[in-house]
Coordinates of C-alpha atoms and ligand atoms in Angstrom, one line a residue:
X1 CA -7.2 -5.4 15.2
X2 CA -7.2 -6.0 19.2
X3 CA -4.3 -3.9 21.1
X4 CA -3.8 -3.3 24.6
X5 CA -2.9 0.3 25.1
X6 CA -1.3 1.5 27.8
X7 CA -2.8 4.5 30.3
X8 CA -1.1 7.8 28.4
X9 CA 0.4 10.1 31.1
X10 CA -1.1 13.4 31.5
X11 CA -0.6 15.7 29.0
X12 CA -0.8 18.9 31.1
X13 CA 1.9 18.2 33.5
X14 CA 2.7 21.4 36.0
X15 CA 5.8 23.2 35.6
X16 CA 7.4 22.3 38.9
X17 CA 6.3 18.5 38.6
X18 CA 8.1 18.6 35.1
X19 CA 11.6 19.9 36.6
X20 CA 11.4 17.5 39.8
X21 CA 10.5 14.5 37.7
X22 CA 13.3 15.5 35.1
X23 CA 15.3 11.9 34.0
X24 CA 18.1 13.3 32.6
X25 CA 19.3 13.0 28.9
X26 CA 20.4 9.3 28.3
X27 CA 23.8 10.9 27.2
X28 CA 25.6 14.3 28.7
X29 CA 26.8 15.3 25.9
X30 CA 25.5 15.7 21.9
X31 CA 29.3 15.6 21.2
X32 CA 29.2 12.3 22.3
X33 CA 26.8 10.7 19.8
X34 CA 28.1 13.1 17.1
X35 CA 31.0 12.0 17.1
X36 CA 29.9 8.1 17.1
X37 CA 27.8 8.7 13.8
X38 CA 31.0 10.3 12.4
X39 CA 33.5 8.1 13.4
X40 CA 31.4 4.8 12.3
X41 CA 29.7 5.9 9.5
X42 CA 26.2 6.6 10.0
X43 CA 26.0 10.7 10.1
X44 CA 28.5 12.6 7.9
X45 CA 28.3 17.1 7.4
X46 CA 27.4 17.2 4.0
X47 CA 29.9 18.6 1.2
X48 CA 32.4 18.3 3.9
X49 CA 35.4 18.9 1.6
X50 CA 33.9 22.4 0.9
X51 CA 33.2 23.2 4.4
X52 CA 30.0 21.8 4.9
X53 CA 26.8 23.5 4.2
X54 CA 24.3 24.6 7.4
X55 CA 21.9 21.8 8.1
X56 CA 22.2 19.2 5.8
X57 CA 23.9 15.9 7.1
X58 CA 24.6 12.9 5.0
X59 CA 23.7 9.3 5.8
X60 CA 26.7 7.0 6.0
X61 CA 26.5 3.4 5.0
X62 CA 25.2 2.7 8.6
X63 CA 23.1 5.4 9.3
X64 CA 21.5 4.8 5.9
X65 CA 20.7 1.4 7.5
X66 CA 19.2 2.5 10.4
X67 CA 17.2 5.2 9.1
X68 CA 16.0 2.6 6.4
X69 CA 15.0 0.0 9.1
X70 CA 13.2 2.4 11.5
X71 CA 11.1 3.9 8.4
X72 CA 10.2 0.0 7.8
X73 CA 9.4 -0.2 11.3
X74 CA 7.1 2.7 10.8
X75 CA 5.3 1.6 8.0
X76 CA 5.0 -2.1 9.6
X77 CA 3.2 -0.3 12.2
X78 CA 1.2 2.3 10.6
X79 CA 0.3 0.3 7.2
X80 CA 1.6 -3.6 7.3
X81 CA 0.3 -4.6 10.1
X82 CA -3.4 -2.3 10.1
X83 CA -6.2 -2.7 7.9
X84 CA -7.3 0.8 8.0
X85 CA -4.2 2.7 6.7
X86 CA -2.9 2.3 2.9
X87 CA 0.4 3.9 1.3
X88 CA 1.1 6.8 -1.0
X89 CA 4.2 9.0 -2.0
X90 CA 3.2 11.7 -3.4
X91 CA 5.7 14.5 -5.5
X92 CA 7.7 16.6 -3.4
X93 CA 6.4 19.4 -6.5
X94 CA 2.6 20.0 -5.8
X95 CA 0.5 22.9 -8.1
X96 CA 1.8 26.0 -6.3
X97 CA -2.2 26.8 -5.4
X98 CA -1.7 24.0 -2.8
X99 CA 0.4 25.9 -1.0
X100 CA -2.0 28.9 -1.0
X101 CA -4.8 26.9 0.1
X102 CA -3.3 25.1 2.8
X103 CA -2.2 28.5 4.3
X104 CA 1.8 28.1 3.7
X105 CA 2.2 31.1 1.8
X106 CA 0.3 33.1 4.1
X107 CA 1.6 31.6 7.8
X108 CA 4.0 28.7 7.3
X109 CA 6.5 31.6 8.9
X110 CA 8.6 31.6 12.0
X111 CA 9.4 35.5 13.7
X112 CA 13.0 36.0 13.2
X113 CA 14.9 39.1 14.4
X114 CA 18.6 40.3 13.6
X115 CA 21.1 41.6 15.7
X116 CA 22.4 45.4 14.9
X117 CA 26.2 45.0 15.8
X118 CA 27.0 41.4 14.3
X119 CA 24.3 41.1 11.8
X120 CA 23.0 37.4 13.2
X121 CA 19.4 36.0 12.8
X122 CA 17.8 34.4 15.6
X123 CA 14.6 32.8 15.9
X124 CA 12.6 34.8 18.5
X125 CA 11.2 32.2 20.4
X126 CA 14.8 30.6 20.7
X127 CA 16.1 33.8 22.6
X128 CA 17.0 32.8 26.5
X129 CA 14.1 34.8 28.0
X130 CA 11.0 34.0 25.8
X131 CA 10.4 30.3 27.6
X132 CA 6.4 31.7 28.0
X133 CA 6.2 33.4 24.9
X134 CA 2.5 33.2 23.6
X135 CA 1.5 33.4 19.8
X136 CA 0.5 36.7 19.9
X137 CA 3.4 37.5 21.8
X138 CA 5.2 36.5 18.7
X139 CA 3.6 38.9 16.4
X140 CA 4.3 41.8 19.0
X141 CA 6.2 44.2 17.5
X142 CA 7.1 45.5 20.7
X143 CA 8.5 42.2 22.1
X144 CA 11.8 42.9 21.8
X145 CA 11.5 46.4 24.1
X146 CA 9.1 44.6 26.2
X147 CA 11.3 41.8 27.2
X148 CA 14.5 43.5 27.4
X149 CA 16.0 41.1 24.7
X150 CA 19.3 41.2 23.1
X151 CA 21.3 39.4 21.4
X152 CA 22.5 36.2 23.1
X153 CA 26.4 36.2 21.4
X154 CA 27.5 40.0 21.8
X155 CA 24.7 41.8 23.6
X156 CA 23.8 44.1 20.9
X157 CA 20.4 45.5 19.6
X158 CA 17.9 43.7 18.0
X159 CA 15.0 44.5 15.4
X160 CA 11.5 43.9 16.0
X161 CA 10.5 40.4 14.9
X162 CA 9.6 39.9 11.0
X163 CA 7.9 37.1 9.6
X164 CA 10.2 34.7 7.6
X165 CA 8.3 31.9 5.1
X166 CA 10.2 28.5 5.8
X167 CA 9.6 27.4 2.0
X168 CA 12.0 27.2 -0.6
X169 CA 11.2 28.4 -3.5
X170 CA 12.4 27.3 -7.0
X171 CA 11.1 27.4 -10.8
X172 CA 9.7 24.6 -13.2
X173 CA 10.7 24.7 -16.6
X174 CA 13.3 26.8 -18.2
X175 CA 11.6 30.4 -17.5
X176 CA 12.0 32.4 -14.5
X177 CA 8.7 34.3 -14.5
X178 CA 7.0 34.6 -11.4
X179 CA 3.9 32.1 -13.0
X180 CA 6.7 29.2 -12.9
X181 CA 6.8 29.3 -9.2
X182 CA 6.9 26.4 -7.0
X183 CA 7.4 25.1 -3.8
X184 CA 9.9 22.2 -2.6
X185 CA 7.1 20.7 0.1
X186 CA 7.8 21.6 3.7
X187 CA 5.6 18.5 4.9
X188 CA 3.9 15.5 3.3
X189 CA 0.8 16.0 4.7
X190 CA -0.9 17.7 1.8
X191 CA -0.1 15.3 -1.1
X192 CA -2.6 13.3 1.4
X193 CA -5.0 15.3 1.0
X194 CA -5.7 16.2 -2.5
X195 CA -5.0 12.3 -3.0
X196 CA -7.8 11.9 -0.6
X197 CA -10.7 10.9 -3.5
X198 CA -8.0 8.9 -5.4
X199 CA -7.7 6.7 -2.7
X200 CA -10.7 6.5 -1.0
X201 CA -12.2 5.5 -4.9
X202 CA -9.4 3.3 -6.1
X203 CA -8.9 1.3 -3.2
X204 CA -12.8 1.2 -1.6
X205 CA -12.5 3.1 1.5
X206 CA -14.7 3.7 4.2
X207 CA -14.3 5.9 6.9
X208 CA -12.5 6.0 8.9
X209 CA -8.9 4.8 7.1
X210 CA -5.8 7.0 6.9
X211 CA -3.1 7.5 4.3
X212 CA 0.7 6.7 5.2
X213 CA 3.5 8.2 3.6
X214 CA 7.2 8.7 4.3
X215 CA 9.5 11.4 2.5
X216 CA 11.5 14.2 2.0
X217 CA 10.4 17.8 2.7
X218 CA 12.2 20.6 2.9
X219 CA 12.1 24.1 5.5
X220 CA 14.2 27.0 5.4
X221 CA 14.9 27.0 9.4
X222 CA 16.2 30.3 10.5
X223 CA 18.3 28.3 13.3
X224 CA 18.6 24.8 12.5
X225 CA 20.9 22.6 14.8
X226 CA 21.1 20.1 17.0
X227 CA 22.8 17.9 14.5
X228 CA 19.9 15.9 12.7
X229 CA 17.1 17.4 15.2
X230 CA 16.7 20.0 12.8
X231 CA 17.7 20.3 9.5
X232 CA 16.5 21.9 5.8
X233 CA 16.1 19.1 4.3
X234 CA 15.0 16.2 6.1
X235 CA 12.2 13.0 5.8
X236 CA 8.6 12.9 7.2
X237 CA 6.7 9.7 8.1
X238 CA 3.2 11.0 8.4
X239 CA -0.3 10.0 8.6
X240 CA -3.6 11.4 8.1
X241 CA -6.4 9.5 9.1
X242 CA -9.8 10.5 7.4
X243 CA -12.9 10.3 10.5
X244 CA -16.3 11.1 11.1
X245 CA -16.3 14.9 12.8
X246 CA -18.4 13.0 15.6
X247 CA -15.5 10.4 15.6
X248 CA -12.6 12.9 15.9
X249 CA -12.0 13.2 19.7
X250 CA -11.9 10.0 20.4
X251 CA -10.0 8.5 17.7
X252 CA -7.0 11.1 18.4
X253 CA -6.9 10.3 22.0
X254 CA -6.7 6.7 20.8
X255 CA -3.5 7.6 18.4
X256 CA -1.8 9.2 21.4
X257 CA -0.6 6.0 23.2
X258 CA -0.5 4.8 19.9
X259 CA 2.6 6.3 19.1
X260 CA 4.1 6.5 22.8
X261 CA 4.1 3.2 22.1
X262 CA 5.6 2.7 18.4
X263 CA 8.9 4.6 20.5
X264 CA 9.0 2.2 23.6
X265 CA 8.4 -0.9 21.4
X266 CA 11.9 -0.3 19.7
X267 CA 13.6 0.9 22.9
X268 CA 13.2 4.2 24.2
X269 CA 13.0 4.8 27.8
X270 CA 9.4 5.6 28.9
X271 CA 10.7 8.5 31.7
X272 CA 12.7 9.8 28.5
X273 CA 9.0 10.6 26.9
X274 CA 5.8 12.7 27.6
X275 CA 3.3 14.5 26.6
X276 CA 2.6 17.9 26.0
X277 CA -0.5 19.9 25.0
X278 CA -0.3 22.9 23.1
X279 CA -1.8 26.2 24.7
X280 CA -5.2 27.3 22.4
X281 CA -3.0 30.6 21.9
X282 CA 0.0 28.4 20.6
X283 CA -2.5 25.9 18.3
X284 CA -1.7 26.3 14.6
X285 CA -4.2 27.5 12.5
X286 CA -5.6 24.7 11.0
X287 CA -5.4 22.6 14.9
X288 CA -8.4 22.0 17.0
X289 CA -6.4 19.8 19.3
X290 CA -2.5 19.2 19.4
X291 CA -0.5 17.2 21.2
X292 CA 3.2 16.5 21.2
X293 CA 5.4 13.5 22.1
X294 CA 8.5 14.8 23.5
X295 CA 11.7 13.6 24.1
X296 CA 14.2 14.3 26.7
X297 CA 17.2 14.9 24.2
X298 CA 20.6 16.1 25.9
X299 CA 19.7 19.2 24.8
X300 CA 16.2 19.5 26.8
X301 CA 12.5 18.4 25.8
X302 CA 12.0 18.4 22.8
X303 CA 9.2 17.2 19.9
X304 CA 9.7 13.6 18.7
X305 CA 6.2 13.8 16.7
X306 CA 2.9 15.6 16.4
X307 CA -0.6 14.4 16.9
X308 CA -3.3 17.1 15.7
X309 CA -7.4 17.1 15.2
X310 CA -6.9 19.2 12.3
X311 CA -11.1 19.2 11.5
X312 CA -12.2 19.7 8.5
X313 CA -10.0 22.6 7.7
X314 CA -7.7 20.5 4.6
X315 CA -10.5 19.0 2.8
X316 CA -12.7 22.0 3.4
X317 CA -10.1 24.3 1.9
X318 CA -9.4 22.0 -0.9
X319 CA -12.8 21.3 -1.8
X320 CA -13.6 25.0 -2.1
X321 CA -10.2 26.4 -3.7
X322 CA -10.3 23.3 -6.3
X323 CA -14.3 23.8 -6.9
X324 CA -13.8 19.6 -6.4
X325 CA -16.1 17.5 -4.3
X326 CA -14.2 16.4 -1.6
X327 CA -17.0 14.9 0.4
X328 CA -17.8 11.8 1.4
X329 CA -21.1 9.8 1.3
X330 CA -21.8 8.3 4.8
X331 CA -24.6 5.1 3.7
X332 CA -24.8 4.8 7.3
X333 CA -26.2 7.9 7.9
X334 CA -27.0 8.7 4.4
X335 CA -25.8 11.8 4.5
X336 CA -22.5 13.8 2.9
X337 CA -19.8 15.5 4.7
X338 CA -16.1 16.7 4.7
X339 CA -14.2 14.2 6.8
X340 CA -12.2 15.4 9.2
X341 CA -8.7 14.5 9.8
X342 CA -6.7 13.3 12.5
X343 CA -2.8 13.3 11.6
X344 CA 0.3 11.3 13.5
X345 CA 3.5 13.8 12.1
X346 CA 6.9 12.4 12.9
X347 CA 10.2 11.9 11.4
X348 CA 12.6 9.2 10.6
X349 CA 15.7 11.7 11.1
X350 CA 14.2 12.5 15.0
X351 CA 13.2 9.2 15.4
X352 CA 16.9 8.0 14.3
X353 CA 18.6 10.0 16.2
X354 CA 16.3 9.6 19.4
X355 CA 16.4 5.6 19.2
X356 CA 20.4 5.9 18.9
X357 CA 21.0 8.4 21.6
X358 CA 18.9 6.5 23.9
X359 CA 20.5 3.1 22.8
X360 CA 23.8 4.4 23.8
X361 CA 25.9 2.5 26.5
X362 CA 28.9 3.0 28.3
X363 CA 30.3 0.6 31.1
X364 CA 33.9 -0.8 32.3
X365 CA 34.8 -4.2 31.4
X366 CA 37.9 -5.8 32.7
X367 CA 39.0 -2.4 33.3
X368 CA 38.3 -0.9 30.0
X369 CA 35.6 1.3 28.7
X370 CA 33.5 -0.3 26.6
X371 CA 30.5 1.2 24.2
X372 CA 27.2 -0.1 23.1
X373 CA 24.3 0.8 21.0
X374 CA 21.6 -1.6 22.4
X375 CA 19.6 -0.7 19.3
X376 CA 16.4 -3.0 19.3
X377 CA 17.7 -5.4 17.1
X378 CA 15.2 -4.5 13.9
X379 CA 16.8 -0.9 13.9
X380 CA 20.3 -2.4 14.1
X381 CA 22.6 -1.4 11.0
X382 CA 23.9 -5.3 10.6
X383 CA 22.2 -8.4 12.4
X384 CA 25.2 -10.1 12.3
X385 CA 28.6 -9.9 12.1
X386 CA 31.3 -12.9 10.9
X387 CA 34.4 -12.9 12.9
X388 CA 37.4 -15.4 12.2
X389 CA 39.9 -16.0 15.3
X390 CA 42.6 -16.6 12.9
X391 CA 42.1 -14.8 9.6
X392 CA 45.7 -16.7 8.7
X393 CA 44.1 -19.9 8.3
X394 CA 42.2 -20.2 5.0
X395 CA 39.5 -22.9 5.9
X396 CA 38.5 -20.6 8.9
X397 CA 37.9 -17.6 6.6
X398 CA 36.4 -19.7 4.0
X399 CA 33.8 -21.5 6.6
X400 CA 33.2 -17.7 7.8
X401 CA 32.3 -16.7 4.1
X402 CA 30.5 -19.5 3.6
X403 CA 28.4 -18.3 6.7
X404 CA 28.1 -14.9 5.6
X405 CA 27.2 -15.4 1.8
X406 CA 24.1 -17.7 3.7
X407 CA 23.4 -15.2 6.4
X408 CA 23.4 -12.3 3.6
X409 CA 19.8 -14.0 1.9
X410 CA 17.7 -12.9 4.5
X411 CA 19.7 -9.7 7.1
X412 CA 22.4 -7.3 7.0
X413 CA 25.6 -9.4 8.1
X414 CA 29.1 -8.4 7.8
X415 CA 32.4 -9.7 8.1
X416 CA 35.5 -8.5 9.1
X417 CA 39.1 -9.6 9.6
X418 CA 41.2 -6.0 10.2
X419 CA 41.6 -6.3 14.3
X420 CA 42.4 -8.5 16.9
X421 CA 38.9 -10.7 18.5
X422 CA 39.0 -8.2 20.9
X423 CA 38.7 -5.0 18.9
X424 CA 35.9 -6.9 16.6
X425 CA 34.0 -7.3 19.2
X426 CA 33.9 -3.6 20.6
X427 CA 33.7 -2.1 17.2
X428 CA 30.5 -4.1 16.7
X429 CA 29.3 -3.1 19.8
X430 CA 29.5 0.1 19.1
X431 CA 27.5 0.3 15.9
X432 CA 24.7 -1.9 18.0
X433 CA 25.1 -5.3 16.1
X434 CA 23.6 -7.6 18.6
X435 CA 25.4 -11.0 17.3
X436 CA 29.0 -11.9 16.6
X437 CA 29.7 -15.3 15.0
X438 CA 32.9 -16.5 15.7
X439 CA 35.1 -19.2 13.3
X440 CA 37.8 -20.6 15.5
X441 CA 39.8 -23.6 15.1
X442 CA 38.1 -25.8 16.7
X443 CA 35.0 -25.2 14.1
X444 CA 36.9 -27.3 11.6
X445 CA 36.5 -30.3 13.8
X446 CA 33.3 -29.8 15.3
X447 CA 31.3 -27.7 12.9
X448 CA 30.4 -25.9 15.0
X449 CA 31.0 -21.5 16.2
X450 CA 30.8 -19.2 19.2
X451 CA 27.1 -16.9 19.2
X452 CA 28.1 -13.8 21.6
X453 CA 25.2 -11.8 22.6
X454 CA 25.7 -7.5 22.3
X455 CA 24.2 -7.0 25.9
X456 CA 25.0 -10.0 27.9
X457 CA 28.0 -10.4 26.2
X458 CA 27.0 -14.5 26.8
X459 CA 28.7 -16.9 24.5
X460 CA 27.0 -20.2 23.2
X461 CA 28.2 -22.6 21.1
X462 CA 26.1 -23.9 18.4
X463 CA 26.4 -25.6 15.1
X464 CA 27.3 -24.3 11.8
X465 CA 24.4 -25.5 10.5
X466 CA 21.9 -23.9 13.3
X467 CA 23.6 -20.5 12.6
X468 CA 20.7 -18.7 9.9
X469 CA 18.2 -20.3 11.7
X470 CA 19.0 -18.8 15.1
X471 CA 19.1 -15.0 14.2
X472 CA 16.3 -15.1 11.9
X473 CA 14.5 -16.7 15.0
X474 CA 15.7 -14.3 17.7
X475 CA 14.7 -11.2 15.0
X476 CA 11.4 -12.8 15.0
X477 CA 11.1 -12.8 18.3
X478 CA 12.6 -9.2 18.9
X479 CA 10.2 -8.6 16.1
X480 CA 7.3 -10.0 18.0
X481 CA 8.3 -8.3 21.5
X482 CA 6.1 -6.4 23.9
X483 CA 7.3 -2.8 24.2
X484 CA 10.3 -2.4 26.3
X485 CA 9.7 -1.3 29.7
Ligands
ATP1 P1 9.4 21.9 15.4 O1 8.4 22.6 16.3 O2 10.4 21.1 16.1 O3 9.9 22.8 14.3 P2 7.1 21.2 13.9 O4 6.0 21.3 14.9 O5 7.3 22.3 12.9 O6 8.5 20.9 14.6 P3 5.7 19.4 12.3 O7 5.4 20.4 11.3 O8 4.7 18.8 13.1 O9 7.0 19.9 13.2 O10 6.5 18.2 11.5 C1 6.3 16.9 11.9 C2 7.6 16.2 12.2 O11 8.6 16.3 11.1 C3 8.3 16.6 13.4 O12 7.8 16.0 14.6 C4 9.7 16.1 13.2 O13 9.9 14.8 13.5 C5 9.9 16.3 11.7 N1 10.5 17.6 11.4 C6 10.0 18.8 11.3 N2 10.9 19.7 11.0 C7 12.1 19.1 10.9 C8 13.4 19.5 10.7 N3 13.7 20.8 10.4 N4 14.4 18.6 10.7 C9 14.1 17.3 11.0 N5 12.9 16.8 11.3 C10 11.9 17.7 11.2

């Protein structure tokens, strides 16, 4: 595969640089685009009618959509469309000694402290005040004294920070005995890995090649928020990518502008994205190298995804917990080895929510507000929409679900009669459909309907007959597109 890959920015920026270089969030306000998913059905709090419960949303028929699309856009990328990367989904259940071996039990564990007066729980390194704190800051138990840190909502006391495990725990089969324990996974990462001989076998892999997958996992945040950003339940789209230890450095500099570029091809802002390097004292424990791609969300920068030169720590602690051969047999070299592993970890929830925020649009028209999403048009709920002028005459709405029935074969269309032209048009706007067919009456004499573009709001005329052809061509063509500047 030949790709032109575009110079990455420094990771390291300088403080300073960072601040005086700072875009801006595409939108002021989180309230804003929360409201949007509610209000048109793509983000809803779930078990509303019962008050909700902390950090878990619930897709709506649009956000389903769009989550659906940019997971297929993720998978065209990272599998479809690369001859080195194959598929796999994996059981959110694993053997419970997974767990132990990969070092969740021990360390998959985030330092929380509690307030004496009101009782809260805070994430430590959430407090206003701990912007620099290191990782052995965070096991300090002194911290709190030595920064002076209380509690952000009423000032009072806090404990010294202890060490929460993000997993949840539940029980496999009917008894509750401590030997029935397992784990709901808190990434996908390691069903990779002890698949790793099952794949490279079954499907003839050399090195390097990587495994896909895309799914749900599950964390016990101590203070989730941000509405999607982070949740307890949520979806991975991971990727580990199997090299040759001499291989590793230059293959995960490679997957860097890699992925920058998976986020501008489908519309976000480059100056909305950067890099950032972790600190050797903030590396986790199985990281020789990470580096984040953040995103400048309304509520500061933030990580979009993960790219990590994890070495040979998985396999390694696989192959000698499961007493199974995890090596691999380089003919090249003729010699054996434990790959190591170079892993692209990102989200569909982040990545949904970052594409939609960054989509959004606001502008006066004629003296009226009017909203956008300029989703990229393969992430957009519904391709097309199916608008009669006149809903009262019956030949108009039955040319307009003879169009739609077609339309419906190959995309997402809709129609919809319940407003006005005007309000049609703005409601599709705002859930980012990027073409409105219109049925007036002039199509019974001419055959022909009005194509009005999302963005330009231009308006063609073209004939009934041209109508499939012309979206499924200008989705190829979005399809096809160079990254968005
Ligand atoms: P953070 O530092 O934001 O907690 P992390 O470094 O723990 O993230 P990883 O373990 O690298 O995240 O997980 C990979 C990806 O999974 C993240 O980049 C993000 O897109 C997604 N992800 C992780 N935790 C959550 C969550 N609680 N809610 C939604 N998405 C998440």
């Amino acid at each position: 595969m030949t790709e032109t890959l575009p110079t990455a920015p420094e990771a390291a920026a300088d403080a300073a640089a960072v601040a005086a270089s700072d875009p801006g969030p595409a939108v002021e306000s989180l309230d804003t685009i929360v409201s949007l998913a509610k209000r048109r059905g793509f983000v809803f709090p779930s078990s509303e009618i019962y008050g909700g419960i902390n950090a878990v949303w619930d897709y709506g028929p649009l956000g389903v959509e769009l989550k659906n699309n940019v997971k297929r856009a993720w998978w065209r990328a990272m599998v479809q469309e690369r001859d080195d990367i194959v598929g796999l989904d994996a059981g959110i259940l694993m053997h419970p000694q997974v767990w132990v071996t990969s070092g969740h039990v021990e360390s998959f564990s985030d330092p929380m402290v509690e307030c004496a007066t009101d009782k809260r729980r805070f994430r430590l390194d959430e407090l206003p005040g701990t912007e620099d704190l290191t990782e052995s800051d965070k096991r300090d138990p002194g911290i709190v004294e030595r920064l002076g840190l209380k509690c952000p909502i009423d000032g009072g006391p806090l404990s010294a920070p202890r060490h929460f495990n993000l997993m949840f725990r539940t029980h496999m089969g009917p008894v509750e005995d401590d030997g029935a324990v397992v784990y709901l996974r808190p990434e996908t990462a390691q069903g990779s890995y002890v698949n790793f001989k099952n794949v490279a076998q079954s499907m003839r892999r050399k090195l390097p090649f990587g495994i896909a997958q895309v799914g749900k996992s599950f964390r016990n945040e101590i203070s989730p928020g941000s509405f999607v950003f982070r949740m307890r339940e949520f979806e991975q789209m991971e990727m580990q990518y199997f090299v040759r230890p001499a291989e590793a450095s230059r293959i995960f500099e490679e997957w860097l502008p890699r992925r920058w570029r998976w986020y501008t091809r489908y519309g976000v802002a480059e100056r909305r994205l950067r890099f950032r390097e972790h600190a050797p004292d903030e590396l986790a424990h199985y990281a020789k190298k990470a580096v984040d791609v953040e995103y400048r969300f309304p509520f500061g920068w933030k990580e979009l995804e993960g790219i990590h030169n994890r070495g040979d720590w998985d396999l390694g602690r696989h192959q000698a917990a499961s007493g199974e051969n995890l090596e691999y047999f380089d003919p090249q070299a003729n010699e054996s080895f434990v790959p190591w592993v170079v892993e692209t970890a990102g989200g569909p929830d982040r990545a949904a929510f970052t594409f939609l925020i960054d989509a959004y649009r606001e502008e006066e028209v004629r003296g009226e507000k009017r909203v956008s999403l300029a989703l990229h048009p393969e992430l957009a709920p519904y391709k097309v929409a199916v608008l009669p002028l006149l809903k009262k005459r019956p030949e108009i709405v039955q040319l307009c679900q003879r169009l739609v029935t077609d339309l419906r074969r190959d995309v997402m269309a809709v129609y919809d009669d319940t407003a006005s032209i005007g309000k049609l048009y703005r409601r599709q706007d705002e859930i980012g459909t990027p073409w409105c067919v219109t049925v007036d009456v002039e199509s019974l004499e001419d055959a022909a309907v009005t194509v009005r573009d999302r963005d330009t709001m231009m308006q063609e005329r073209i004939s009934v007959e041209q109508v499939h052809r012309f979206i499924t061509d200008r989705l190829a063509a979005a399809r096809q597109g160079e990254p968005a500047a």
